[in-house]
Amino acid sequence: MSILKVARMGHPVLRARSRAIDRGELKSTAIQRLIDDLIETMIEYHGVGLAAPQVHEGVRIFVASIEQERPGEESPPAEPVAIINPEITPVGTDIVEDWEGCLSIPDIRGRVPRAREIRVRALDRKGERLDLRAHDFPARVIQHETDHLDGILFFDRMRSFETLTFLDEYSRYWTKDD
Ligand SMILES: [Zn+2]
């Protein structure tokens, strides 16, 4: 496995729409290695999610450390999962605003409105169909990462730039205890 270079805002790869991949390609060594490298890179940089375009690969894959909810099953602990070809639909109409950051926009935070609850249909790294619901923080991460696959950055989703904040100032003025 390798730690990959993360594209920073301004690199055109972050503004391109990524292509879907089929099950055959998903099983290839190259794609399985990319998924391993995405996970290793995300952990190295303390991210909670990382999308393939952020490591200069224009395919519809992201990894995230999120708890998955499946009806009737207990949530497993948050460990990195790979989500391939995600399709997101909002559940309900609740929109919540909260802080986001991005490994491609280092040391910046801003408040972004997102659907509170979503349904996600996708493939996992083995090519199995995923159909899950997520709400609050995991839903936010999934929406942020799926946006990367469409060339959208969290700035694009902000209602205003008033909360755009450097990390130092975020710690100083916007957090209470942490
Ligand atoms: Zn991001």
mmCIF file of C-alpha atoms and ligand atoms in Angstrom:
data_model
loop_
_atom_site.group_PDB
_atom_site.id
_atom_site.type_symbol
_atom_site.label_atom_id
_atom_site.label_comp_id
_atom_site.label_asym_id
_atom_site.label_seq_id
_atom_site.Cartn_x
_atom_site.Cartn_y
_atom_site.Cartn_z
ATOM 1 C CA MET A 1 0.000 0.000 0.000
ATOM 2 C CA SER A 2 1.077 3.574 -0.560
ATOM 3 C CA ILE A 3 0.285 6.993 0.720
ATOM 4 C CA LEU A 4 -0.834 9.002 -2.290
ATOM 5 C CA LYS A 5 -0.414 12.671 -3.090
ATOM 6 C CA VAL A 6 -3.631 14.600 -2.405
ATOM 7 C CA ALA A 7 -4.733 17.102 -5.070
ATOM 8 C CA ARG A 8 -5.334 20.590 -3.684
ATOM 9 C CA MET A 9 -8.000 23.065 -4.682
ATOM 10 C CA GLY A 10 -7.076 24.542 -8.027
ATOM 11 C CA HIS A 11 -6.092 21.219 -9.581
ATOM 12 C CA PRO A 12 -8.520 20.590 -12.480
ATOM 13 C CA VAL A 13 -9.016 16.937 -11.432
ATOM 14 C CA LEU A 14 -11.101 18.215 -8.510
ATOM 15 C CA ARG A 15 -13.513 19.920 -10.910
ATOM 16 C CA ALA A 16 -14.029 17.029 -13.342
ATOM 17 C CA ARG A 17 -16.892 14.546 -13.255
ATOM 18 C CA SER A 18 -15.603 11.047 -12.512
ATOM 19 C CA ARG A 19 -16.677 7.956 -14.425
ATOM 20 C CA ALA A 20 -18.569 4.991 -13.046
ATOM 21 C CA ILE A 21 -16.812 1.642 -12.903
ATOM 22 C CA ASP A 22 -18.340 -1.764 -13.555
ATOM 23 C CA ARG A 23 -17.995 -4.875 -11.430
ATOM 24 C CA GLY A 24 -15.286 -6.370 -13.656
ATOM 25 C CA GLU A 25 -13.056 -3.336 -13.346
ATOM 26 C CA LEU A 26 -13.818 -3.088 -9.641
ATOM 27 C CA LYS A 27 -12.289 -6.523 -9.117
ATOM 28 C CA SER A 28 -9.088 -5.589 -10.955
ATOM 29 C CA THR A 29 -5.846 -5.394 -9.037
ATOM 30 C CA ALA A 30 -5.445 -1.743 -9.984
ATOM 31 C CA ILE A 31 -8.793 -0.686 -8.494
ATOM 32 C CA GLN A 32 -8.420 -2.853 -5.378
ATOM 33 C CA ARG A 33 -4.988 -1.310 -4.827
ATOM 34 C CA LEU A 34 -6.446 2.170 -5.338
ATOM 35 C CA ILE A 35 -9.024 1.445 -2.615
ATOM 36 C CA ASP A 36 -6.311 0.234 -0.211
ATOM 37 C CA ASP A 37 -4.241 3.324 -0.984
ATOM 38 C CA LEU A 38 -7.225 5.641 -0.487
ATOM 39 C CA ILE A 39 -7.794 4.136 2.956
ATOM 40 C CA GLU A 40 -4.121 4.378 3.897
ATOM 41 C CA THR A 41 -3.906 7.967 2.635
ATOM 42 C CA MET A 42 -7.097 8.993 4.464
ATOM 43 C CA ILE A 43 -5.780 7.563 7.731
ATOM 44 C CA GLU A 44 -2.346 9.147 7.260
ATOM 45 C CA TYR A 45 -3.887 12.616 6.915
ATOM 46 C CA HIS A 46 -6.531 12.086 9.606
ATOM 47 C CA GLY A 47 -9.410 12.427 7.159
ATOM 48 C CA VAL A 48 -12.841 10.883 7.645
ATOM 49 C CA GLY A 49 -13.352 10.502 3.920
ATOM 50 C CA LEU A 50 -11.331 10.592 0.716
ATOM 51 C CA ALA A 51 -12.555 10.424 -2.870
ATOM 52 C CA ALA A 52 -10.596 9.037 -5.829
ATOM 53 C CA PRO A 53 -10.390 12.395 -7.672
ATOM 54 C CA GLN A 54 -8.550 13.757 -4.634
ATOM 55 C CA VAL A 55 -5.722 11.371 -5.494
ATOM 56 C CA HIS A 56 -5.914 12.210 -9.215
ATOM 57 C CA GLU A 57 -8.069 9.229 -10.227
ATOM 58 C CA GLY A 58 -11.299 10.114 -12.025
ATOM 59 C CA VAL A 59 -13.400 7.128 -10.939
ATOM 60 C CA ARG A 60 -16.538 7.051 -8.806
ATOM 61 C CA ILE A 61 -15.029 5.647 -5.622
ATOM 62 C CA PHE A 62 -14.610 7.085 -2.179
ATOM 63 C CA VAL A 63 -13.607 5.707 1.197
ATOM 64 C CA ALA A 64 -14.973 6.906 4.507
ATOM 65 C CA SER A 65 -14.865 6.037 8.183
ATOM 66 C CA ILE A 66 -18.567 5.849 8.858
ATOM 67 C CA GLU A 67 -20.933 3.686 10.785
ATOM 68 C CA GLN A 68 -23.317 1.853 8.541
ATOM 69 C CA GLU A 69 -26.909 1.361 9.518
ATOM 70 C CA ARG A 70 -28.892 -1.545 8.252
ATOM 71 C CA PRO A 71 -32.406 -2.192 9.437
ATOM 72 C CA GLY A 72 -32.501 -4.931 12.047
ATOM 73 C CA GLU A 73 -28.757 -5.072 12.510
ATOM 74 C CA GLU A 74 -26.535 -3.403 15.030
ATOM 75 C CA SER A 75 -24.228 -0.740 13.673
ATOM 76 C CA PRO A 76 -20.690 -2.063 13.344
ATOM 77 C CA PRO A 77 -17.921 0.230 14.624
ATOM 78 C CA ALA A 78 -16.715 2.930 12.261
ATOM 79 C CA GLU A 79 -14.040 1.458 10.072
ATOM 80 C CA PRO A 80 -13.069 2.540 6.579
ATOM 81 C CA VAL A 81 -15.456 1.386 3.902
ATOM 82 C CA ALA A 82 -15.257 1.835 0.148
ATOM 83 C CA ILE A 83 -18.317 3.151 -1.664
ATOM 84 C CA ILE A 84 -18.456 2.723 -5.441
ATOM 85 C CA ASN A 85 -20.869 4.455 -7.878
ATOM 86 C CA PRO A 86 -22.959 6.025 -5.106
ATOM 87 C CA GLU A 87 -26.485 7.270 -5.809
ATOM 88 C CA ILE A 88 -27.847 9.481 -3.056
ATOM 89 C CA THR A 89 -31.450 10.414 -2.341
ATOM 90 C CA PRO A 90 -32.451 12.663 0.538
ATOM 91 C CA VAL A 91 -34.848 11.142 3.073
ATOM 92 C CA GLY A 92 -37.263 13.815 4.243
ATOM 93 C CA THR A 93 -36.605 17.507 3.833
ATOM 94 C CA ASP A 94 -34.474 18.342 6.883
ATOM 95 C CA ILE A 95 -31.393 20.388 6.101
ATOM 96 C CA VAL A 96 -28.727 20.857 8.750
ATOM 97 C CA GLU A 97 -25.729 23.155 8.694
ATOM 98 C CA ASP A 98 -22.439 22.104 10.254
ATOM 99 C CA TRP A 99 -18.691 22.457 9.910
ATOM 100 C CA GLU A 100 -16.748 20.741 7.154
ATOM 101 C CA GLY A 101 -13.158 20.546 6.112
ATOM 102 C CA CYS A 102 -11.483 18.886 3.155
ATOM 103 C CA LEU A 103 -8.039 17.342 2.634
ATOM 104 C CA SER A 104 -7.945 19.172 -0.720
ATOM 105 C CA ILE A 105 -8.567 22.526 1.002
ATOM 106 C CA PRO A 106 -6.130 22.251 3.915
ATOM 107 C CA ASP A 107 -6.584 24.170 7.151
ATOM 108 C CA ILE A 108 -9.937 25.721 6.208
ATOM 109 C CA ARG A 109 -13.326 25.102 7.763
ATOM 110 C CA GLY A 110 -16.770 26.348 6.826
ATOM 111 C CA ARG A 111 -20.395 25.656 7.606
ATOM 112 C CA VAL A 112 -22.231 23.716 4.938
ATOM 113 C CA PRO A 113 -25.935 22.856 4.682
ATOM 114 C CA ARG A 114 -26.646 19.174 3.931
ATOM 115 C CA ALA A 115 -29.611 16.829 3.955
ATOM 116 C CA ARG A 116 -29.917 15.390 7.464
ATOM 117 C CA GLU A 117 -30.798 11.918 6.273
ATOM 118 C CA ILE A 118 -30.035 10.136 3.014
ATOM 119 C CA ARG A 119 -30.427 6.813 1.314
ATOM 120 C CA VAL A 120 -27.324 5.553 -0.471
ATOM 121 C CA ARG A 121 -27.291 2.928 -3.175
ATOM 122 C CA ALA A 122 -23.849 1.837 -4.287
ATOM 123 C CA LEU A 123 -21.488 -1.102 -4.642
ATOM 124 C CA ASP A 124 -18.994 -2.198 -2.025
ATOM 125 C CA ARG A 125 -15.438 -3.150 -2.957
ATOM 126 C CA LYS A 126 -16.439 -6.744 -3.672
ATOM 127 C CA GLY A 127 -19.123 -5.605 -6.109
ATOM 128 C CA GLU A 128 -21.995 -6.383 -3.729
ATOM 129 C CA ARG A 129 -24.944 -4.008 -3.773
ATOM 130 C CA LEU A 130 -25.160 -1.629 -0.838
ATOM 131 C CA ASP A 131 -28.412 0.017 0.150
ATOM 132 C CA LEU A 132 -28.091 1.949 3.368
ATOM 133 C CA ARG A 133 -29.420 4.916 5.208
ATOM 134 C CA ALA A 134 -27.294 7.451 6.986
ATOM 135 C CA HIS A 135 -28.086 10.505 9.029
ATOM 136 C CA ASP A 136 -26.243 13.416 10.573
ATOM 137 C CA PHE A 137 -22.425 13.129 10.513
ATOM 138 C CA PRO A 138 -22.090 10.003 8.339
ATOM 139 C CA ALA A 139 -24.702 11.441 5.931
ATOM 140 C CA ARG A 140 -22.653 14.650 5.768
ATOM 141 C CA VAL A 141 -19.456 12.743 4.982
ATOM 142 C CA ILE A 142 -21.165 10.716 2.256
ATOM 143 C CA GLN A 143 -22.649 13.837 0.642
ATOM 144 C CA HIS A 144 -19.292 15.635 0.771
ATOM 145 C CA GLU A 145 -17.440 12.692 -0.803
ATOM 146 C CA THR A 146 -20.097 12.047 -3.445
ATOM 147 C CA ASP A 147 -19.844 15.720 -4.430
ATOM 148 C CA HIS A 148 -16.146 15.145 -5.156
ATOM 149 C CA LEU A 149 -17.158 12.590 -7.792
ATOM 150 C CA ASP A 150 -19.099 15.345 -9.555
ATOM 151 C CA GLY A 151 -16.374 17.985 -9.288
ATOM 152 C CA ILE A 152 -18.137 19.843 -6.462
ATOM 153 C CA LEU A 153 -16.266 21.251 -3.454
ATOM 154 C CA PHE A 154 -17.825 22.180 -0.127
ATOM 155 C CA PHE A 155 -17.355 25.903 -0.821
ATOM 156 C CA ASP A 156 -19.898 25.488 -3.625
ATOM 157 C CA ARG A 157 -22.532 24.371 -1.122
ATOM 158 C CA MET A 158 -22.074 27.140 1.447
ATOM 159 C CA ARG A 159 -24.922 29.615 1.840
ATOM 160 C CA SER A 160 -22.436 32.376 2.500
ATOM 161 C CA PHE A 161 -18.707 32.620 3.145
ATOM 162 C CA GLU A 162 -19.090 34.346 6.494
ATOM 163 C CA THR A 163 -18.094 31.195 8.373
ATOM 164 C CA LEU A 164 -15.078 30.441 6.176
ATOM 165 C CA THR A 165 -12.349 30.053 8.767
ATOM 166 C CA PHE A 166 -8.717 29.050 9.021
ATOM 167 C CA LEU A 167 -8.143 26.098 11.319
ATOM 168 C CA ASP A 168 -6.298 28.141 13.963
ATOM 169 C CA GLU A 169 -9.100 30.684 14.132
ATOM 170 C CA TYR A 170 -11.655 27.872 14.099
ATOM 171 C CA SER A 171 -10.035 26.400 17.212
ATOM 172 C CA ARG A 172 -9.771 29.813 18.792
ATOM 173 C CA TYR A 173 -13.199 31.261 18.119
ATOM 174 C CA TRP A 174 -15.592 28.519 17.065
ATOM 175 C CA THR A 175 -15.003 25.542 19.333
ATOM 176 C CA LYS A 176 -15.673 25.519 23.023
ATOM 177 C CA ASP A 177 -14.029 22.469 24.539
ATOM 178 C CA ASP A 178 -12.129 20.630 21.841
HETATM 179 ZN ZN ZN B 1 -13.269 16.881 0.471
#
